[in-house]
Coordinates of C-alpha atoms and ligand atoms in Angstrom, one line a residue:
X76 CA -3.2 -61.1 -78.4
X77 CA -6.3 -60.6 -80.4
X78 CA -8.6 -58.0 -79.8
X79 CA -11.2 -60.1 -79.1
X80 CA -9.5 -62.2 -76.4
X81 CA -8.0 -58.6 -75.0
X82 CA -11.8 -57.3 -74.9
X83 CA -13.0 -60.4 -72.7
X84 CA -10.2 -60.4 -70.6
X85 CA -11.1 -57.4 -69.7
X86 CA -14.6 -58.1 -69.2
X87 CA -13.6 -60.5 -66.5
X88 CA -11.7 -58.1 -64.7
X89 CA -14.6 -56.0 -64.7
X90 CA -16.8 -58.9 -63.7
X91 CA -14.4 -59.2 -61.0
X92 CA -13.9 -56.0 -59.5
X93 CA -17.9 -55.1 -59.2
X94 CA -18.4 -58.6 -57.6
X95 CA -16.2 -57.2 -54.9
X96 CA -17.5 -54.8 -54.7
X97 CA -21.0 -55.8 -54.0
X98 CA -19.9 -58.1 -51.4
X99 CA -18.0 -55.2 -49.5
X100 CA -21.5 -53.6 -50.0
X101 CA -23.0 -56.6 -48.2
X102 CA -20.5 -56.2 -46.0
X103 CA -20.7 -52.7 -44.9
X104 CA -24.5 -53.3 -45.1
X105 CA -24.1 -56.1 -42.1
X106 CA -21.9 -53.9 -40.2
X107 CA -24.4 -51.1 -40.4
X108 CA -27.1 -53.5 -38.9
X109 CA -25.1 -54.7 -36.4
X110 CA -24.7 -51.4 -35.6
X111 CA -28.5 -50.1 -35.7
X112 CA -30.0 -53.1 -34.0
X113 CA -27.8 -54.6 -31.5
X114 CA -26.5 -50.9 -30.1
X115 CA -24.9 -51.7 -26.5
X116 CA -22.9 -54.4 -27.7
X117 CA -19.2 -53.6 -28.0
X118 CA -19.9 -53.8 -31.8
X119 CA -21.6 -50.1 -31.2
X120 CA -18.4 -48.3 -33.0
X121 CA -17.6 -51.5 -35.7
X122 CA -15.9 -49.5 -38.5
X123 CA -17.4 -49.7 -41.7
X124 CA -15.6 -52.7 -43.8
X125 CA -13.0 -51.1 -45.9
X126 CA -13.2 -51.2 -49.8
X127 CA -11.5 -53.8 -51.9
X128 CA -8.5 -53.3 -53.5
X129 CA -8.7 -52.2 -57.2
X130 CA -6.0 -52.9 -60.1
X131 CA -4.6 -49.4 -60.8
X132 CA -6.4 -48.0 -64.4
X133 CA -9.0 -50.5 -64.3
X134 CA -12.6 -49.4 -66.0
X135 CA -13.9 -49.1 -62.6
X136 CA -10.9 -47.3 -60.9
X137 CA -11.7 -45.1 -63.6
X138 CA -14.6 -44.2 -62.6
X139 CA -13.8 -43.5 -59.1
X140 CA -11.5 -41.1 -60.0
X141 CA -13.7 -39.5 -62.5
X142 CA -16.1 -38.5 -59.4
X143 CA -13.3 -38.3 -56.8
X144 CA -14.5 -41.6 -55.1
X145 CA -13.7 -41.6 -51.5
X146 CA -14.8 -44.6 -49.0
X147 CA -18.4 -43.3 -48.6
X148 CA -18.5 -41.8 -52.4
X149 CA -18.0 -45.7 -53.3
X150 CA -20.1 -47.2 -51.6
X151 CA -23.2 -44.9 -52.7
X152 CA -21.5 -46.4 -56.1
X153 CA -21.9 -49.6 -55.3
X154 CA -25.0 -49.2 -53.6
X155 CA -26.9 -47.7 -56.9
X156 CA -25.2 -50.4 -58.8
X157 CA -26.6 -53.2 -56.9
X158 CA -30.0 -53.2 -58.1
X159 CA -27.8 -54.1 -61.7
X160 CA -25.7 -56.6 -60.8
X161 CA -26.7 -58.0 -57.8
X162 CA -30.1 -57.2 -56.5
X163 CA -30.6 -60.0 -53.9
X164 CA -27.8 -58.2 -52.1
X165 CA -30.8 -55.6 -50.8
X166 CA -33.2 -58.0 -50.0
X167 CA -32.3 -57.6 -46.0
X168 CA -34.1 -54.4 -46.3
X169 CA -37.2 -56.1 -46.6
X170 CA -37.0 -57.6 -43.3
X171 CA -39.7 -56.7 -40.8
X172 CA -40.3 -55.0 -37.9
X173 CA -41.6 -57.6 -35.8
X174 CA -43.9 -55.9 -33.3
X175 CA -45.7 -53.7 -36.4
X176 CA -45.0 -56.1 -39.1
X177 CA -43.9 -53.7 -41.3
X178 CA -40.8 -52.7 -43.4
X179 CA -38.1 -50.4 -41.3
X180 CA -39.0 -46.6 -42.4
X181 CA -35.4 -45.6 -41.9
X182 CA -33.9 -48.2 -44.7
X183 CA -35.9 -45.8 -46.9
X184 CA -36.4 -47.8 -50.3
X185 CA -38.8 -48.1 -53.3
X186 CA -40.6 -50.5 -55.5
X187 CA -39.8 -50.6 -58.8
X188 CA -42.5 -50.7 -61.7
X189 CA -41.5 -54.3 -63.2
X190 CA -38.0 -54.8 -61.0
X191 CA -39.3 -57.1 -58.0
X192 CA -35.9 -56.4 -55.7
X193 CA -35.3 -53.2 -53.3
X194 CA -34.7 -50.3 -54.8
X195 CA -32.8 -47.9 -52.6
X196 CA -33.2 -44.5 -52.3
X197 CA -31.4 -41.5 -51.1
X198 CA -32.7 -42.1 -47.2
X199 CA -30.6 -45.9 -48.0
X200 CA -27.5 -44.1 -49.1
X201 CA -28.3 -41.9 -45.7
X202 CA -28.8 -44.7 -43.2
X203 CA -26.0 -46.7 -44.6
X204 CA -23.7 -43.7 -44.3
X205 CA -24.8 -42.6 -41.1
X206 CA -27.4 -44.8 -39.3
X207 CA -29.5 -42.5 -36.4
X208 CA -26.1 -40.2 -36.1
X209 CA -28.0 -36.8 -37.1
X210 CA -24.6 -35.0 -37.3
X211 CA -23.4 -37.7 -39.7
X212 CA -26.6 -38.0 -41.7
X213 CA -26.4 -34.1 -42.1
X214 CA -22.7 -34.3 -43.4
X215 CA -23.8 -37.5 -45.6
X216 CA -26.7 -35.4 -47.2
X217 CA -23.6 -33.6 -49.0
X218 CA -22.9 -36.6 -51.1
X219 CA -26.6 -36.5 -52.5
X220 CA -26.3 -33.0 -53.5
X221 CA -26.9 -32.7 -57.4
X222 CA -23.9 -30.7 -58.1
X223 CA -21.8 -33.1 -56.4
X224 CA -19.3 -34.7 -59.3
X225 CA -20.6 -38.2 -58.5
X226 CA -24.4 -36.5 -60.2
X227 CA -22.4 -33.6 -62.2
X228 CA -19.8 -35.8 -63.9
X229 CA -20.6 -39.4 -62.6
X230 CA -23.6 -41.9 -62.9
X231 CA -25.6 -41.4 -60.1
X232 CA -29.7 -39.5 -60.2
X233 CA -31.5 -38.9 -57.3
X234 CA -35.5 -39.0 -58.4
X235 CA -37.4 -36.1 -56.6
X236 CA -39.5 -36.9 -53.7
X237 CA -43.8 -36.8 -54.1
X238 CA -45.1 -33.7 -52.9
X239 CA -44.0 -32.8 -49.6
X240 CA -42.2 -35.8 -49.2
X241 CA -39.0 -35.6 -47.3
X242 CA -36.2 -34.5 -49.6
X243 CA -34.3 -37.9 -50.2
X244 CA -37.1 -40.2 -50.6
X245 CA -36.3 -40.3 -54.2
X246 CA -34.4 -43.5 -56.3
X247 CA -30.6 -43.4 -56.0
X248 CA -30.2 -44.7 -59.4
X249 CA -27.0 -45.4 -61.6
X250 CA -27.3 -43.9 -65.2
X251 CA -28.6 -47.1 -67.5
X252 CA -26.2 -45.4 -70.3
X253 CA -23.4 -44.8 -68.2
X254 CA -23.2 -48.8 -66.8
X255 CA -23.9 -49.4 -70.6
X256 CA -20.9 -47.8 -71.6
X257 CA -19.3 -49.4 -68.7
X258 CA -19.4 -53.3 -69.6
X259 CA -18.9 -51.8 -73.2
X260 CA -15.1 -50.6 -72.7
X261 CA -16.8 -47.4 -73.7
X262 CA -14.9 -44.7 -73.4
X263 CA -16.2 -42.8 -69.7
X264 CA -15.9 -39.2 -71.2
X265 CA -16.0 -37.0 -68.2
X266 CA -18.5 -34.3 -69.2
X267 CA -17.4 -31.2 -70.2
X268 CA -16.4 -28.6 -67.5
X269 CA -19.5 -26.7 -66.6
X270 CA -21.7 -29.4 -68.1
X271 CA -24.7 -28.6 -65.3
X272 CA -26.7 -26.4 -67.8
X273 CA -28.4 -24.0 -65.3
X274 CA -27.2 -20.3 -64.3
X275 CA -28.4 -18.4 -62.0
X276 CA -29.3 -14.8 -63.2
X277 CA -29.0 -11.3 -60.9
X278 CA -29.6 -8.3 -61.8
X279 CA -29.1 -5.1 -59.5
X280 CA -32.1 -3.3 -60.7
X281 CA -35.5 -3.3 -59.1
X282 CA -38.8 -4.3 -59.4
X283 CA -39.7 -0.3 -60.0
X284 CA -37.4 0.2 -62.6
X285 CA -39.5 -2.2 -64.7
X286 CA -41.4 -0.2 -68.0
X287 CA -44.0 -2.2 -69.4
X288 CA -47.4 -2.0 -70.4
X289 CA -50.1 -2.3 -67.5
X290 CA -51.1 -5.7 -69.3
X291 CA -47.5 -7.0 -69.0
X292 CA -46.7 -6.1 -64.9
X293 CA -50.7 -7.9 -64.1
X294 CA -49.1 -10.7 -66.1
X295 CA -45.9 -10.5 -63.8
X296 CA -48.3 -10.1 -60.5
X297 CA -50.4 -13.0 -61.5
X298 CA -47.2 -15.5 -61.5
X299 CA -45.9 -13.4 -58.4
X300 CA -49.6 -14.1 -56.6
X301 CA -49.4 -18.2 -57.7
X302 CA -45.9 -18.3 -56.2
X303 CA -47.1 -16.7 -52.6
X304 CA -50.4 -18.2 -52.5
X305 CA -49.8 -21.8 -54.0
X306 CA -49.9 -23.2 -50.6
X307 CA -53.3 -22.3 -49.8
X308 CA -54.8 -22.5 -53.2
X309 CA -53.7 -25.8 -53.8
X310 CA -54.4 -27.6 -50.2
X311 CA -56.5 -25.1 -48.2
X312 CA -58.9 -24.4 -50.9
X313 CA -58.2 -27.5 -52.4
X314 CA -57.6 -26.7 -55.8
X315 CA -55.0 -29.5 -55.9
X316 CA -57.5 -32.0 -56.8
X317 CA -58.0 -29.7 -60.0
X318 CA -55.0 -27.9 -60.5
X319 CA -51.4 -29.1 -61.2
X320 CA -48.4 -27.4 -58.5
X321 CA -46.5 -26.6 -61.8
X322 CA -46.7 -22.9 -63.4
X323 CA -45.5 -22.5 -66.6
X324 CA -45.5 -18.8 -68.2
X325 CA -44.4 -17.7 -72.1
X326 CA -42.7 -14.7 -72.4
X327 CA -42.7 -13.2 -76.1
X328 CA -41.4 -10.1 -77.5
X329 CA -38.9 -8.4 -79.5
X330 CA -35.4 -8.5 -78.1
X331 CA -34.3 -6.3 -75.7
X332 CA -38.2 -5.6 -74.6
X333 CA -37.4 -7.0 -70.9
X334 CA -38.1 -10.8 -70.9
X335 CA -34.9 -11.3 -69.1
X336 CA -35.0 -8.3 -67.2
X337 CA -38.6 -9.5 -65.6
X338 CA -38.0 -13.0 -65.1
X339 CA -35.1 -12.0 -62.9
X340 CA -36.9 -9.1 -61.0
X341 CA -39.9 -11.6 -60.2
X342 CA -37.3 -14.4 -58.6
X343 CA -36.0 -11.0 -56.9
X344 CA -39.0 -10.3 -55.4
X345 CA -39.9 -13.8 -54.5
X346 CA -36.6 -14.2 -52.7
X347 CA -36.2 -17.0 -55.0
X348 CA -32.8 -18.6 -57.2
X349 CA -34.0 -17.9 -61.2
X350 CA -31.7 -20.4 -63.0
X351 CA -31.6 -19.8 -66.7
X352 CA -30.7 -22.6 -69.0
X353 CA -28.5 -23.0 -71.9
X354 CA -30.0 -24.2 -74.4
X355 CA -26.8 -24.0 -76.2
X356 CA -25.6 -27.1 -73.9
X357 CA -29.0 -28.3 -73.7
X358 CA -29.4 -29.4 -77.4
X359 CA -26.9 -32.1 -77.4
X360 CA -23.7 -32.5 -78.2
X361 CA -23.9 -34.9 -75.6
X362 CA -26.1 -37.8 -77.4
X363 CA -27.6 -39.4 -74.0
X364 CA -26.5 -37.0 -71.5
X365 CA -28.8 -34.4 -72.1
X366 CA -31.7 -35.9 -70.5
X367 CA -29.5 -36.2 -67.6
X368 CA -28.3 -33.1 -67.6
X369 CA -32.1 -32.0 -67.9
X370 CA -33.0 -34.0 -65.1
X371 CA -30.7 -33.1 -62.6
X372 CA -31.4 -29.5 -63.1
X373 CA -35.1 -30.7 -62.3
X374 CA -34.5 -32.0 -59.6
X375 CA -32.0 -29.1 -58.2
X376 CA -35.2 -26.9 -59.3
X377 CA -37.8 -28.7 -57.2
X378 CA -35.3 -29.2 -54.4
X379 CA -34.8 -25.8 -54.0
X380 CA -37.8 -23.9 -55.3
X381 CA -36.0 -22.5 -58.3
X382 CA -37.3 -20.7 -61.4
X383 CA -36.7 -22.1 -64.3
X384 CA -35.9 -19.6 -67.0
X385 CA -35.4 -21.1 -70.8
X386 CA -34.0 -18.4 -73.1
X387 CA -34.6 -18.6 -76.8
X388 CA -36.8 -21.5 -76.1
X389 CA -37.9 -21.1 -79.8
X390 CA -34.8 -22.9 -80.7
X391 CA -36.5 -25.8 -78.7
X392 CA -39.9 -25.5 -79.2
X393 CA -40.5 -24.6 -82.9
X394 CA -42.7 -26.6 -84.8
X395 CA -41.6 -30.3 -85.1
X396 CA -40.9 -30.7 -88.7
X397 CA -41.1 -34.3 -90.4
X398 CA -36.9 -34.9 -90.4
X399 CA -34.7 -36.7 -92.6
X400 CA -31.3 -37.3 -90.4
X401 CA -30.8 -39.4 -87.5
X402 CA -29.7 -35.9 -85.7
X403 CA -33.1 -34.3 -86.3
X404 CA -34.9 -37.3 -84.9
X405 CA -32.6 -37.5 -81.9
X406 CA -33.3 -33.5 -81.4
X407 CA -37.3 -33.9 -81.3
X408 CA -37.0 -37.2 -79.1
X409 CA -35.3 -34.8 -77.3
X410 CA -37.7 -31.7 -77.6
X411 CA -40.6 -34.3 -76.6
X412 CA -38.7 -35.2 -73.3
X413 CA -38.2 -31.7 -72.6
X414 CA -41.5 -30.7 -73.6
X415 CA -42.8 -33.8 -71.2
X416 CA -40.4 -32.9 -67.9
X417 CA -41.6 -29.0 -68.3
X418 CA -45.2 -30.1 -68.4
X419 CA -44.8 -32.2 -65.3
X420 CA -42.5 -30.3 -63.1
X421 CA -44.0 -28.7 -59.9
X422 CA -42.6 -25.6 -59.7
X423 CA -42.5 -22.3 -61.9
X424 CA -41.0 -22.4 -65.7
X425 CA -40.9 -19.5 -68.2
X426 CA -40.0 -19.3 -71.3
X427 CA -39.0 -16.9 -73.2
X428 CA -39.1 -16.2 -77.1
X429 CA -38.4 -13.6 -79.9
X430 CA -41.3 -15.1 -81.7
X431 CA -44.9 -16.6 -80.9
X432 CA -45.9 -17.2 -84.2
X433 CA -42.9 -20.1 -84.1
X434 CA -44.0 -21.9 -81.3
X435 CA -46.0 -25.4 -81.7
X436 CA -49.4 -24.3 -81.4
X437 CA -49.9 -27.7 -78.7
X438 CA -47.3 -26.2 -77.0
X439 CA -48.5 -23.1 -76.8
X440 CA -51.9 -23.9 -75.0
X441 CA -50.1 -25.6 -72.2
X442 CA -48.7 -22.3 -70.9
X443 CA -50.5 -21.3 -67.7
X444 CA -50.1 -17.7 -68.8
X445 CA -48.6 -15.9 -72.2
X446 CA -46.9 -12.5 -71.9
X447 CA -46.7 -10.2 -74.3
X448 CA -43.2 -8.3 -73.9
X449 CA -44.2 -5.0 -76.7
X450 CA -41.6 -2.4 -77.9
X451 CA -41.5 0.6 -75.6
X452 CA -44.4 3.4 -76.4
X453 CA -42.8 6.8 -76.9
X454 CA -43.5 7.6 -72.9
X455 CA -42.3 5.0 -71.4
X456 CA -39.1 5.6 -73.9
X457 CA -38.5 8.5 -72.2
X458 CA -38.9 6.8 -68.7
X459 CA -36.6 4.3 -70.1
X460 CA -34.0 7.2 -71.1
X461 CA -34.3 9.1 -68.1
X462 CA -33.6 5.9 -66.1
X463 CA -31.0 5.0 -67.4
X464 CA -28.8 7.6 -67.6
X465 CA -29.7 8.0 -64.0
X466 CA -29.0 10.7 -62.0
X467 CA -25.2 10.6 -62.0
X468 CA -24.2 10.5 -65.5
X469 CA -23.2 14.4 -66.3
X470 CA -25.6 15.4 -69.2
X471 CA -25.2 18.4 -71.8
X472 CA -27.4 21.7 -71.8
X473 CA -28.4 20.6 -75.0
X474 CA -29.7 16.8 -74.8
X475 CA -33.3 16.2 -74.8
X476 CA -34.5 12.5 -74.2
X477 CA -38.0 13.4 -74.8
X478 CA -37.5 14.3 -77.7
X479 CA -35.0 11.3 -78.4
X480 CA -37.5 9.1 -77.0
X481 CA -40.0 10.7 -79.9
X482 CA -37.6 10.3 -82.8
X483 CA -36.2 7.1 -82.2
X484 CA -38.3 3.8 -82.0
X485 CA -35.7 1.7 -79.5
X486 CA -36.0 -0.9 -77.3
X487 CA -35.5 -0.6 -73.4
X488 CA -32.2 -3.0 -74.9
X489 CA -31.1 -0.8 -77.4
X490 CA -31.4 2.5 -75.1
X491 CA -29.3 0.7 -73.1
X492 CA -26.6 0.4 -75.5
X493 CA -27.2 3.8 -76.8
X494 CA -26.7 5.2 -73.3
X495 CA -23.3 2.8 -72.9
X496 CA -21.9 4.1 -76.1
X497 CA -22.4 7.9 -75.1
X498 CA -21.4 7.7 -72.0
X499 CA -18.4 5.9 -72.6
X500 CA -17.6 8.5 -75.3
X501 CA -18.6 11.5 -72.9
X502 CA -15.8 9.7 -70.7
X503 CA -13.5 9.7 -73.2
X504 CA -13.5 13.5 -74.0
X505 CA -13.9 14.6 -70.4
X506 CA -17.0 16.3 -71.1
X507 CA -21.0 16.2 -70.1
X508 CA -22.8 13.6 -72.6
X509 CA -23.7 15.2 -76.0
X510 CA -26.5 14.9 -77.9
X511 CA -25.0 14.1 -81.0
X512 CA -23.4 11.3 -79.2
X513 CA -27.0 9.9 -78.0
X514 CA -28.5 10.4 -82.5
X515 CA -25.1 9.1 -83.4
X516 CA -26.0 5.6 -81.1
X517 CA -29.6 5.5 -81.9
X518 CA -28.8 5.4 -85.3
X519 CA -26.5 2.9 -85.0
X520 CA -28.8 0.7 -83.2
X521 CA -31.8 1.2 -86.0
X522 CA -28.7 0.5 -88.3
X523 CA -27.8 -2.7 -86.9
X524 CA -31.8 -3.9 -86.8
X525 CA -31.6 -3.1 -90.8
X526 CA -33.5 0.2 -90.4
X527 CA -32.8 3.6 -91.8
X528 CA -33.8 7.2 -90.0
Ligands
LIG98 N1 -39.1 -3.1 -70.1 C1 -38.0 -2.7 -69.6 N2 -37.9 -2.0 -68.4 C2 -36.7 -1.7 -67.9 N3 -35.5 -2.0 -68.5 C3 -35.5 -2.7 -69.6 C4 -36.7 -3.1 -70.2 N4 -36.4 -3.8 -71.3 C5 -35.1 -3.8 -71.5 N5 -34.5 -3.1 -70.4 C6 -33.1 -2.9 -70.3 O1 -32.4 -3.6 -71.3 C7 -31.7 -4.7 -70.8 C8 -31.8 -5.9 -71.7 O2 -33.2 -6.4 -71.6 P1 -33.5 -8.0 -71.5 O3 -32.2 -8.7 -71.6 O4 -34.3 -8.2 -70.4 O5 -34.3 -8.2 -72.9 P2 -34.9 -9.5 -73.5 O6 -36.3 -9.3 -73.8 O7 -34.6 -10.6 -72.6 O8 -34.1 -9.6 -74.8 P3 -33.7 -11.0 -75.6 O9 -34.9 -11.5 -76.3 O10 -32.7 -10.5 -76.6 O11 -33.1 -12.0 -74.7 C9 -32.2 -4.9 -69.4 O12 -31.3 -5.5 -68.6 C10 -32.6 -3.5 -69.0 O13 -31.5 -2.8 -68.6
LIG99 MG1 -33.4 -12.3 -72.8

């Protein structure tokens, strides 16, 4: 057989299988109405319909075991893919309530921009799944969940609701790209393990253990004071008609001067989840996934009133040079989108750089508030010394941090590692910490920065 005739064969079997399943959609979709609007008649506990069978290693099979498709998993499938194939399927869920004349609130549902059909939303996936059963609607809300694998690894997005609009008011959509791919034969790489970009970062230190300049922690209040008083600034006082809910802060310094550090004390303090993204993963291996990837972690973020925390966001943000290679285009369509979903997401972003002077100076300006993150001064070097040796580590007669403090020009970072390196050594020997342990370190760190003492 030739390849071509193979390819369109196969094509039809697709064809095939998604018809079915959008009439087992239409289906399940009757069976739910049934259910909601005719309640005492024995119908009340109709099943929903069962899903067609599927040849075993078909495209679509495929994909249902990529996201571990059960029943309910499917049919949010089938559900997003409906506005693609087979729109007039949704149209019952523009029938009217007669006494109000209006559409039923709990179809949920959205109007596209140029698409005329219904699209459906995350309260459709809900009341299909579950109907006015709270219990089930709570278990269903699991499904929508970004990190499920039907979001993490499959085709699905769920848009973020407006403003203090109820969580799963945003568009169940199925990834343009991934459908694409679909109908193509394509391949359906699974994304790699771990693809969701977004860590959450800890630390066990607190917000006192921070050594910065007075400049720096009135920077750090000022984003802590946005965070608790957003509320009433924005509706009480009614700044919202001014102000955007979004917060984005630059952090720049030298490494090892804290940016990290402070980032995760403030999420600390503010009781809240700082995720820090990979850029690493970010900046795409993945041609077409990224802004996927990029969104869902959005969403997740707004959802649950994350931080978002961008490391070495230089490596994204530097100046946007004219490019030669189909790669470098692709990276600054990418760093526009990126630039774009920072700019308009409603909750707090940092980002953090070795370097100012390489961030787009556009770019720069947008930042709600710049930080500078400076080397230690010689005093609060010895704070940082003292500190972290703490008051357990067994030092000799002889060691004298203010004095290392004096003579060595480290970062909180590099003390750190200085402190690791004696200690570990100290350990070693069975004896207090030296001193010529702590010069031996510090010059090894001024060493490994290219500098001499
Ligand atoms: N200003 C500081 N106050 C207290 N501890 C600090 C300070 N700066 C650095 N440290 C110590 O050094 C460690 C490393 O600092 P951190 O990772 O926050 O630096 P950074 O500025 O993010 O560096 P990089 O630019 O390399 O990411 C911290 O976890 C902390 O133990
Ligand atoms: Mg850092």
């Amino acid at each position: 057989m030739s390849t071509k005739k193979k390819k369109s064969d196969a094509t039809d079997a697709l064809a095939r299988e998604l018809r079915a399943e959008t009439e087992w959609l239409a289906a399940a979709i009757d069976v739910r109405f049934r259910r909601h609007f005719r309640p005492d008649e024995a119908r009340r506990d109709e099943e929903l319909p069962s899903p067609p069978e599927l040849s075993a290693g078909s495209a679509y099979a495929r994909v249902l075991d990529q996201v571990e498709a059960g029943r309910d998993e499917r049919l949010l499938l089938a559900l997003a893919l409906a506005p693609h194939l087979a729109p007039a399927i949704l149209d019952v869920f523009f029938i009217k309530h007669e006494k109000i004349e209006r559409g039923f609130t709990e179809f949920g549902g959205a109007k596209g921009v140029f698409h005329a059909g219904f699209l459906p939303t995350g309260e459709t996936a809900l009341f299909l799944l579950a109907g006015d059963n709270l219990a089930a609607r709570f278990r269903a809300t699991r499904l929508l969940d970004a990190t499920h694998p039907l979001f993490l690894r499959g085709p699905l997005r769920l848009g973020p609701p407006a403003v203090d609009e109820p969580a799963w008011s945003g568009v169940l959509g199925f990834s343009p790209l991934f459908l694409q791919r679909l109908l193509a034969g394509a391949e359906l790489k699974a994304e790699p393990e771990g693809a969701f970009p977004a860590r959450p970062i800890v630390t066990a230190l607190e917000w006192s253990d921070l050594v910065l300049a007075p400049t720096a922690l009135d920077g750090l209040d000022e984003i802590h004071a946005w965070a608790t008083h957003q509320r009433m600034l924005l509706e009480d006082w009614q700044l919202n008609r001014r102000l955007r809910r979004g917060y984005r802060a630059l952090f720049h310094g030298p490494s090892g001067t804290g940016k990290t550090l402070a980032a995760t004390l403030l999420g600390k303090r503010l009781a809240r989840d700082v995720q820090r993204i990979d850029l690493s993963q970010v900046v795409s291996k993945f041609i077409g996934e990224t802004e996927k990837n990029l969104a869902l972690v959005f969403a997740e973020a707004e959802r649950r009133d994350w931080i978002l925390f961008f490391d070495e966001a230089d490596a994204l943000f530097g100046k946007r040079t004219a490019t030669a290679t189909a790669h470098d285009r692709y990276a600054n369509q990418e760093v526009a989108f990126l630039l774009q979903r920072v700019e308009d997401h409603p909750g707090i972003v940092i980002l953090a750089t070795n370097l100012k002077s390489n961030l787009d100076e556009a770019f720069a300006r947008r930042f709600q508030i710049a930080i500078h993150f400076a080397p230690p001064t010689a005093e609060q070097r010895a704070r940082l010394w003292r500190d972290t040796f703490g008051r357990h580590v067994p030092l000799d007669a002889d060691v004298d941090l203010p004095r290392t403090a004096e003579a060595y020009e480290l970062t909180g970072g590099q003390i750190l590692n200085v402190v690791r390196h004696a200690a570990i050594v100290a350990a070693q020997h069975g004896t207090a910490v030296q001193q010529t342990e702590i010069d031996e370190g510090c010059r090894r760190e001024l060493r490994s920065v290219g500098r001499t003492v």
